[in-house]
């Protein structure tokens, strides 16, 4: 268990640094967590991502009680938001929250990511809704999660950013990266003109099959 925990801590740091490298977060923005059984590992608050190490990762239980906390550090202010995702979705083992530019722009405008022109988006995500605004770092930010998480792989947080999740850290990060790429593509395509829509019956089939796949992943984890 100790070796697995150490591996998860390092993967969290690797994920954070990758996000920073690709400008999905600023130096002190965003947070990443992973779940191992009834333990949660999460990034510390207000630590420069360039100097963050695995030893700085904080450990809690599923209620948020601190199990391990390096001296002088405290868990991300969004810890309870991460714990709420794990409570609602037993299949989720990793959560990535960032402020990637294009996806956050959609969130700021309360515009869900939805399109009948992107094949992969409709299969993988269906659509990416905007969760109504709640004050960051408080329970208000996740008060509507029960209504929005469903079988989704990501949501936008109104006026705030992106929340992506998955069965492991690479999957959660990949979902976050995909959300940003979708937002970029839709923004550019809409500047160029009207989207060329996929036939409606094909969209329905893509969304239906994608939803079935996500449901199966959740059922398998129970």
PDB file of C-alpha atoms in Angstrom:
ATOM      1  CA  UNK A   1       0.000   0.000   0.000  1.00  0.00           C
ATOM      2  CA  UNK A   2       2.830   2.418   0.843  1.00  0.00           C
ATOM      3  CA  UNK A   3       4.468   1.931  -2.548  1.00  0.00           C
ATOM      4  CA  UNK A   4       1.146   2.437  -4.315  1.00  0.00           C
ATOM      5  CA  UNK A   5       0.508   5.622  -2.317  1.00  0.00           C
ATOM      6  CA  UNK A   6       3.971   6.953  -3.187  1.00  0.00           C
ATOM      7  CA  UNK A   7       3.318   6.210  -6.849  1.00  0.00           C
ATOM      8  CA  UNK A   8       0.016   8.092  -6.764  1.00  0.00           C
ATOM      9  CA  UNK A   9       1.634  11.106  -5.077  1.00  0.00           C
ATOM     10  CA  UNK A  10       4.267  11.281  -7.790  1.00  0.00           C
ATOM     11  CA  UNK A  11       1.637  10.971 -10.517  1.00  0.00           C
ATOM     12  CA  UNK A  12      -0.294  13.858  -8.965  1.00  0.00           C
ATOM     13  CA  UNK A  13       2.830  16.025  -9.093  1.00  0.00           C
ATOM     14  CA  UNK A  14       3.524  14.931 -12.678  1.00  0.00           C
ATOM     15  CA  UNK A  15      -0.042  15.854 -13.643  1.00  0.00           C
ATOM     16  CA  UNK A  16       0.185  19.271 -12.001  1.00  0.00           C
ATOM     17  CA  UNK A  17       3.474  20.041 -13.723  1.00  0.00           C
ATOM     18  CA  UNK A  18       2.078  18.910 -17.083  1.00  0.00           C
ATOM     19  CA  UNK A  19      -0.889  21.247 -16.682  1.00  0.00           C
ATOM     20  CA  UNK A  20       1.437  24.102 -15.792  1.00  0.00           C
ATOM     21  CA  UNK A  21       3.699  23.321 -18.724  1.00  0.00           C
ATOM     22  CA  UNK A  22       0.770  23.418 -21.138  1.00  0.00           C
ATOM     23  CA  UNK A  23      -0.606  26.626 -19.548  1.00  0.00           C
ATOM     24  CA  UNK A  24      -3.792  25.004 -18.279  1.00  0.00           C
ATOM     25  CA  UNK A  25      -3.119  26.609 -14.880  1.00  0.00           C
ATOM     26  CA  UNK A  26      -1.043  29.442 -13.464  1.00  0.00           C
ATOM     27  CA  UNK A  27       1.609  28.923 -10.806  1.00  0.00           C
ATOM     28  CA  UNK A  28      -0.794  28.736  -7.834  1.00  0.00           C
ATOM     29  CA  UNK A  29      -4.030  27.782  -9.629  1.00  0.00           C
ATOM     30  CA  UNK A  30      -5.906  24.510  -9.903  1.00  0.00           C
ATOM     31  CA  UNK A  31      -5.759  21.311  -7.897  1.00  0.00           C
ATOM     32  CA  UNK A  32      -5.450  17.586  -8.484  1.00  0.00           C
ATOM     33  CA  UNK A  33      -6.414  14.624  -6.327  1.00  0.00           C
ATOM     34  CA  UNK A  34      -6.499  10.844  -6.458  1.00  0.00           C
ATOM     35  CA  UNK A  35      -8.310   8.242  -4.395  1.00  0.00           C
ATOM     36  CA  UNK A  36      -6.822   5.008  -3.070  1.00  0.00           C
ATOM     37  CA  UNK A  37      -9.437   2.971  -1.209  1.00  0.00           C
ATOM     38  CA  UNK A  38     -10.746   5.202   1.578  1.00  0.00           C
ATOM     39  CA  UNK A  39      -7.797   7.604   1.311  1.00  0.00           C
ATOM     40  CA  UNK A  40      -7.521  10.739  -0.797  1.00  0.00           C
ATOM     41  CA  UNK A  41      -4.310  12.456  -1.884  1.00  0.00           C
ATOM     42  CA  UNK A  42      -4.520  16.101  -2.929  1.00  0.00           C
ATOM     43  CA  UNK A  43      -2.239  18.969  -3.882  1.00  0.00           C
ATOM     44  CA  UNK A  44      -1.367  21.553  -1.209  1.00  0.00           C
ATOM     45  CA  UNK A  45      -2.676  25.103  -1.338  1.00  0.00           C
ATOM     46  CA  UNK A  46      -0.527  27.960  -2.642  1.00  0.00           C
ATOM     47  CA  UNK A  47       2.576  25.991  -3.604  1.00  0.00           C
ATOM     48  CA  UNK A  48       4.580  26.922  -6.696  1.00  0.00           C
ATOM     49  CA  UNK A  49       4.038  24.133  -9.214  1.00  0.00           C
ATOM     50  CA  UNK A  50       7.653  24.307 -10.334  1.00  0.00           C
ATOM     51  CA  UNK A  51       8.886  23.264  -6.879  1.00  0.00           C
ATOM     52  CA  UNK A  52       6.059  20.931  -5.845  1.00  0.00           C
ATOM     53  CA  UNK A  53       7.206  17.432  -4.834  1.00  0.00           C
ATOM     54  CA  UNK A  54       5.490  14.170  -3.923  1.00  0.00           C
ATOM     55  CA  UNK A  55       6.394  14.762  -0.271  1.00  0.00           C
ATOM     56  CA  UNK A  56       4.157  17.853  -0.282  1.00  0.00           C
ATOM     57  CA  UNK A  57       0.999  15.941  -1.237  1.00  0.00           C
ATOM     58  CA  UNK A  58      -1.560  15.877   1.576  1.00  0.00           C
ATOM     59  CA  UNK A  59      -3.513  12.783   2.588  1.00  0.00           C
ATOM     60  CA  UNK A  60      -7.041  12.732   4.013  1.00  0.00           C
ATOM     61  CA  UNK A  61      -9.852  10.266   4.513  1.00  0.00           C
ATOM     62  CA  UNK A  62     -13.108  10.477   2.542  1.00  0.00           C
ATOM     63  CA  UNK A  63     -14.599  12.864   5.107  1.00  0.00           C
ATOM     64  CA  UNK A  64     -11.689  15.285   4.756  1.00  0.00           C
ATOM     65  CA  UNK A  65      -9.951  14.394   8.028  1.00  0.00           C
ATOM     66  CA  UNK A  66      -6.207  14.966   7.670  1.00  0.00           C
ATOM     67  CA  UNK A  67      -4.083  11.812   7.783  1.00  0.00           C
ATOM     68  CA  UNK A  68      -0.798  13.336   6.614  1.00  0.00           C
ATOM     69  CA  UNK A  69       0.055  17.015   6.244  1.00  0.00           C
ATOM     70  CA  UNK A  70       3.595  18.372   5.863  1.00  0.00           C
ATOM     71  CA  UNK A  71       4.440  21.144   8.287  1.00  0.00           C
ATOM     72  CA  UNK A  72       3.545  24.559   6.941  1.00  0.00           C
ATOM     73  CA  UNK A  73       1.232  23.242   4.236  1.00  0.00           C
ATOM     74  CA  UNK A  74      -2.524  22.867   4.025  1.00  0.00           C
ATOM     75  CA  UNK A  75      -4.754  21.034   1.529  1.00  0.00           C
ATOM     76  CA  UNK A  76      -6.256  22.760  -1.462  1.00  0.00           C
ATOM     77  CA  UNK A  77      -9.193  24.985  -0.580  1.00  0.00           C
ATOM     78  CA  UNK A  78     -11.201  22.865  -3.039  1.00  0.00           C
ATOM     79  CA  UNK A  79     -10.712  19.616  -1.076  1.00  0.00           C
ATOM     80  CA  UNK A  80     -14.425  19.300  -0.266  1.00  0.00           C
ATOM     81  CA  UNK A  81     -15.301  19.703  -3.947  1.00  0.00           C
ATOM     82  CA  UNK A  82     -13.059  16.752  -4.795  1.00  0.00           C
ATOM     83  CA  UNK A  83     -14.535  14.680  -1.966  1.00  0.00           C
ATOM     84  CA  UNK A  84     -18.032  15.387  -3.267  1.00  0.00           C
ATOM     85  CA  UNK A  85     -17.083  13.962  -6.669  1.00  0.00           C
ATOM     86  CA  UNK A  86     -15.796  10.795  -4.993  1.00  0.00           C
ATOM     87  CA  UNK A  87     -18.979  10.566  -2.930  1.00  0.00           C
ATOM     88  CA  UNK A  88     -21.273  10.819  -5.935  1.00  0.00           C
ATOM     89  CA  UNK A  89     -19.191   8.751  -8.336  1.00  0.00           C
ATOM     90  CA  UNK A  90     -17.704   5.543  -6.892  1.00  0.00           C
ATOM     91  CA  UNK A  91     -16.001   4.839 -10.227  1.00  0.00           C
ATOM     92  CA  UNK A  92     -13.892   7.999 -10.036  1.00  0.00           C
ATOM     93  CA  UNK A  93     -10.350   7.638  -8.713  1.00  0.00           C
ATOM     94  CA  UNK A  94      -8.876  10.965  -9.845  1.00  0.00           C
ATOM     95  CA  UNK A  95     -10.067  14.563 -10.174  1.00  0.00           C
ATOM     96  CA  UNK A  96      -8.403  17.401 -12.090  1.00  0.00           C
ATOM     97  CA  UNK A  97      -9.498  21.024 -11.693  1.00  0.00           C
ATOM     98  CA  UNK A  98      -7.932  23.740 -13.820  1.00  0.00           C
ATOM     99  CA  UNK A  99      -8.570  27.071 -15.500  1.00  0.00           C
ATOM    100  CA  UNK A 100      -7.595  26.258 -19.091  1.00  0.00           C
ATOM    101  CA  UNK A 101      -8.216  29.333 -21.227  1.00  0.00           C
ATOM    102  CA  UNK A 102     -10.833  28.429 -23.818  1.00  0.00           C
ATOM    103  CA  UNK A 103     -12.885  26.092 -21.640  1.00  0.00           C
ATOM    104  CA  UNK A 104     -12.869  28.657 -18.835  1.00  0.00           C
ATOM    105  CA  UNK A 105     -14.026  31.314 -21.309  1.00  0.00           C
ATOM    106  CA  UNK A 106     -17.072  29.150 -22.046  1.00  0.00           C
ATOM    107  CA  UNK A 107     -17.602  28.736 -18.287  1.00  0.00           C
ATOM    108  CA  UNK A 108     -17.364  32.505 -17.745  1.00  0.00           C
ATOM    109  CA  UNK A 109     -20.062  33.000 -20.383  1.00  0.00           C
ATOM    110  CA  UNK A 110     -22.201  30.181 -18.894  1.00  0.00           C
ATOM    111  CA  UNK A 111     -22.044  28.411 -22.261  1.00  0.00           C
ATOM    112  CA  UNK A 112     -22.060  24.597 -22.175  1.00  0.00           C
ATOM    113  CA  UNK A 113     -19.826  22.773 -24.630  1.00  0.00           C
ATOM    114  CA  UNK A 114     -22.340  21.192 -26.964  1.00  0.00           C
ATOM    115  CA  UNK A 115     -22.160  20.666 -30.696  1.00  0.00           C
ATOM    116  CA  UNK A 116     -23.607  18.495 -33.436  1.00  0.00           C
ATOM    117  CA  UNK A 117     -20.426  18.843 -35.475  1.00  0.00           C
ATOM    118  CA  UNK A 118     -17.759  17.039 -33.423  1.00  0.00           C
ATOM    119  CA  UNK A 119     -17.808  13.238 -33.633  1.00  0.00           C
ATOM    120  CA  UNK A 120     -15.424  12.478 -30.775  1.00  0.00           C
ATOM    121  CA  UNK A 121     -17.043  14.992 -28.433  1.00  0.00           C
ATOM    122  CA  UNK A 122     -20.484  13.462 -28.843  1.00  0.00           C
ATOM    123  CA  UNK A 123     -19.154   9.967 -28.311  1.00  0.00           C
ATOM    124  CA  UNK A 124     -16.834  10.690 -25.386  1.00  0.00           C
ATOM    125  CA  UNK A 125     -18.712  13.424 -23.536  1.00  0.00           C
ATOM    126  CA  UNK A 126     -22.160  13.873 -25.070  1.00  0.00           C
ATOM    127  CA  UNK A 127     -22.117  17.451 -23.866  1.00  0.00           C
ATOM    128  CA  UNK A 128     -20.227  19.283 -21.139  1.00  0.00           C
ATOM    129  CA  UNK A 129     -22.675  21.306 -19.026  1.00  0.00           C
ATOM    130  CA  UNK A 130     -22.081  24.376 -16.892  1.00  0.00           C
ATOM    131  CA  UNK A 131     -22.666  23.855 -13.173  1.00  0.00           C
ATOM    132  CA  UNK A 132     -24.308  27.013 -11.718  1.00  0.00           C
ATOM    133  CA  UNK A 133     -21.991  29.407  -9.919  1.00  0.00           C
ATOM    134  CA  UNK A 134     -20.941  28.744  -6.357  1.00  0.00           C
ATOM    135  CA  UNK A 135     -18.268  30.490  -4.317  1.00  0.00           C
ATOM    136  CA  UNK A 136     -14.920  28.706  -4.831  1.00  0.00           C
ATOM    137  CA  UNK A 137     -13.623  26.948  -1.737  1.00  0.00           C
ATOM    138  CA  UNK A 138     -17.085  26.647  -0.187  1.00  0.00           C
ATOM    139  CA  UNK A 139     -19.836  24.022  -0.277  1.00  0.00           C
ATOM    140  CA  UNK A 140     -21.781  26.299  -2.627  1.00  0.00           C
ATOM    141  CA  UNK A 141     -19.523  25.360  -5.535  1.00  0.00           C
ATOM    142  CA  UNK A 142     -20.593  21.707  -5.396  1.00  0.00           C
ATOM    143  CA  UNK A 143     -24.182  22.014  -4.135  1.00  0.00           C
ATOM    144  CA  UNK A 144     -25.575  21.077  -7.575  1.00  0.00           C
ATOM    145  CA  UNK A 145     -23.153  18.261  -8.390  1.00  0.00           C
ATOM    146  CA  UNK A 146     -25.826  15.613  -7.826  1.00  0.00           C
ATOM    147  CA  UNK A 147     -27.774  17.138 -10.716  1.00  0.00           C
ATOM    148  CA  UNK A 148     -24.865  17.510 -13.123  1.00  0.00           C
ATOM    149  CA  UNK A 149     -22.265  14.782 -12.680  1.00  0.00           C
ATOM    150  CA  UNK A 150     -24.435  11.851 -13.779  1.00  0.00           C
ATOM    151  CA  UNK A 151     -22.275   9.645 -15.975  1.00  0.00           C
ATOM    152  CA  UNK A 152     -20.225  12.565 -17.276  1.00  0.00           C
ATOM    153  CA  UNK A 153     -16.461  12.799 -17.529  1.00  0.00           C
ATOM    154  CA  UNK A 154     -16.221  16.563 -17.079  1.00  0.00           C
ATOM    155  CA  UNK A 155     -18.215  19.687 -16.284  1.00  0.00           C
ATOM    156  CA  UNK A 156     -17.596  23.415 -16.472  1.00  0.00           C
ATOM    157  CA  UNK A 157     -17.843  25.438 -13.257  1.00  0.00           C
ATOM    158  CA  UNK A 158     -19.618  28.723 -13.960  1.00  0.00           C
ATOM    159  CA  UNK A 159     -17.280  31.740 -13.826  1.00  0.00           C
ATOM    160  CA  UNK A 160     -14.490  29.481 -12.625  1.00  0.00           C
ATOM    161  CA  UNK A 161     -13.020  26.702 -14.726  1.00  0.00           C
ATOM    162  CA  UNK A 162     -12.989  23.003 -15.590  1.00  0.00           C
ATOM    163  CA  UNK A 163     -13.542  19.900 -13.476  1.00  0.00           C
ATOM    164  CA  UNK A 164     -12.595  16.587 -15.080  1.00  0.00           C
ATOM    165  CA  UNK A 165     -12.446  13.128 -13.556  1.00  0.00           C
ATOM    166  CA  UNK A 166     -11.774   9.509 -14.381  1.00  0.00           C
ATOM    167  CA  UNK A 167     -10.760   6.049 -13.268  1.00  0.00           C
ATOM    168  CA  UNK A 168      -7.132   7.136 -12.835  1.00  0.00           C
ATOM    169  CA  UNK A 169      -4.940  10.215 -13.140  1.00  0.00           C
ATOM    170  CA  UNK A 170      -3.994   9.791 -16.818  1.00  0.00           C
ATOM    171  CA  UNK A 171      -7.677   9.444 -17.724  1.00  0.00           C
ATOM    172  CA  UNK A 172      -8.749  12.449 -15.652  1.00  0.00           C
ATOM    173  CA  UNK A 173      -5.967  14.563 -17.159  1.00  0.00           C
ATOM    174  CA  UNK A 174      -6.823  13.350 -20.668  1.00  0.00           C
ATOM    175  CA  UNK A 175     -10.446  14.360 -20.124  1.00  0.00           C
ATOM    176  CA  UNK A 176      -9.355  17.821 -18.945  1.00  0.00           C
ATOM    177  CA  UNK A 177      -7.098  18.227 -21.962  1.00  0.00           C
ATOM    178  CA  UNK A 178      -9.865  17.056 -24.301  1.00  0.00           C
ATOM    179  CA  UNK A 179     -12.296  19.609 -22.845  1.00  0.00           C
ATOM    180  CA  UNK A 180      -9.855  22.415 -23.589  1.00  0.00           C
ATOM    181  CA  UNK A 181      -9.235  21.150 -27.127  1.00  0.00           C
ATOM    182  CA  UNK A 182     -12.988  20.928 -27.765  1.00  0.00           C
ATOM    183  CA  UNK A 183     -13.469  24.476 -26.491  1.00  0.00           C
ATOM    184  CA  UNK A 184     -10.674  25.754 -28.736  1.00  0.00           C
ATOM    185  CA  UNK A 185     -12.051  23.939 -31.778  1.00  0.00           C
ATOM    186  CA  UNK A 186     -15.610  25.154 -31.269  1.00  0.00           C
ATOM    187  CA  UNK A 187     -14.481  28.730 -30.701  1.00  0.00           C
ATOM    188  CA  UNK A 188     -12.399  28.767 -33.890  1.00  0.00           C
ATOM    189  CA  UNK A 189     -15.017  26.944 -35.972  1.00  0.00           C
ATOM    190  CA  UNK A 190     -17.708  29.414 -34.923  1.00  0.00           C
ATOM    191  CA  UNK A 191     -15.492  32.349 -35.893  1.00  0.00           C
ATOM    192  CA  UNK A 192     -15.089  30.810 -39.330  1.00  0.00           C
ATOM    193  CA  UNK A 193     -18.813  30.389 -39.925  1.00  0.00           C
ATOM    194  CA  UNK A 194     -21.672  28.009 -39.220  1.00  0.00           C
ATOM    195  CA  UNK A 195     -20.766  24.517 -38.028  1.00  0.00           C
ATOM    196  CA  UNK A 196     -21.391  21.718 -40.518  1.00  0.00           C
ATOM    197  CA  UNK A 197     -23.656  19.405 -38.536  1.00  0.00           C
ATOM    198  CA  UNK A 198     -23.482  15.638 -38.501  1.00  0.00           C
ATOM    199  CA  UNK A 199     -26.854  14.027 -39.429  1.00  0.00           C
ATOM    200  CA  UNK A 200     -29.167  14.024 -36.406  1.00  0.00           C
ATOM    201  CA  UNK A 201     -29.621  10.247 -36.387  1.00  0.00           C
ATOM    202  CA  UNK A 202     -25.855   9.814 -36.261  1.00  0.00           C
ATOM    203  CA  UNK A 203     -25.550  12.280 -33.385  1.00  0.00           C
ATOM    204  CA  UNK A 204     -28.238  10.382 -31.462  1.00  0.00           C
ATOM    205  CA  UNK A 205     -26.397   7.112 -32.068  1.00  0.00           C
ATOM    206  CA  UNK A 206     -23.042   8.547 -30.973  1.00  0.00           C
ATOM    207  CA  UNK A 207     -24.459  10.078 -27.816  1.00  0.00           C
ATOM    208  CA  UNK A 208     -26.454   6.969 -26.992  1.00  0.00           C
ATOM    209  CA  UNK A 209     -23.499   4.630 -27.414  1.00  0.00           C
ATOM    210  CA  UNK A 210     -21.213   6.965 -25.462  1.00  0.00           C
ATOM    211  CA  UNK A 211     -23.692   7.191 -22.585  1.00  0.00           C
ATOM    212  CA  UNK A 212     -24.002   3.401 -22.483  1.00  0.00           C
ATOM    213  CA  UNK A 213     -20.221   3.078 -22.280  1.00  0.00           C
ATOM    214  CA  UNK A 214     -20.022   5.548 -19.410  1.00  0.00           C
ATOM    215  CA  UNK A 215     -22.878   3.828 -17.575  1.00  0.00           C
ATOM    216  CA  UNK A 216     -21.083   0.494 -17.959  1.00  0.00           C
ATOM    217  CA  UNK A 217     -17.869   1.960 -16.507  1.00  0.00           C
ATOM    218  CA  UNK A 218     -19.766   3.219 -13.449  1.00  0.00           C
ATOM    219  CA  UNK A 219     -21.636  -0.067 -12.978  1.00  0.00           C
ATOM    220  CA  UNK A 220     -18.380  -2.029 -13.212  1.00  0.00           C
ATOM    221  CA  UNK A 221     -16.860   0.025 -10.389  1.00  0.00           C
ATOM    222  CA  UNK A 222     -19.718  -0.596  -7.946  1.00  0.00           C
TER     223      UNK A 222
END
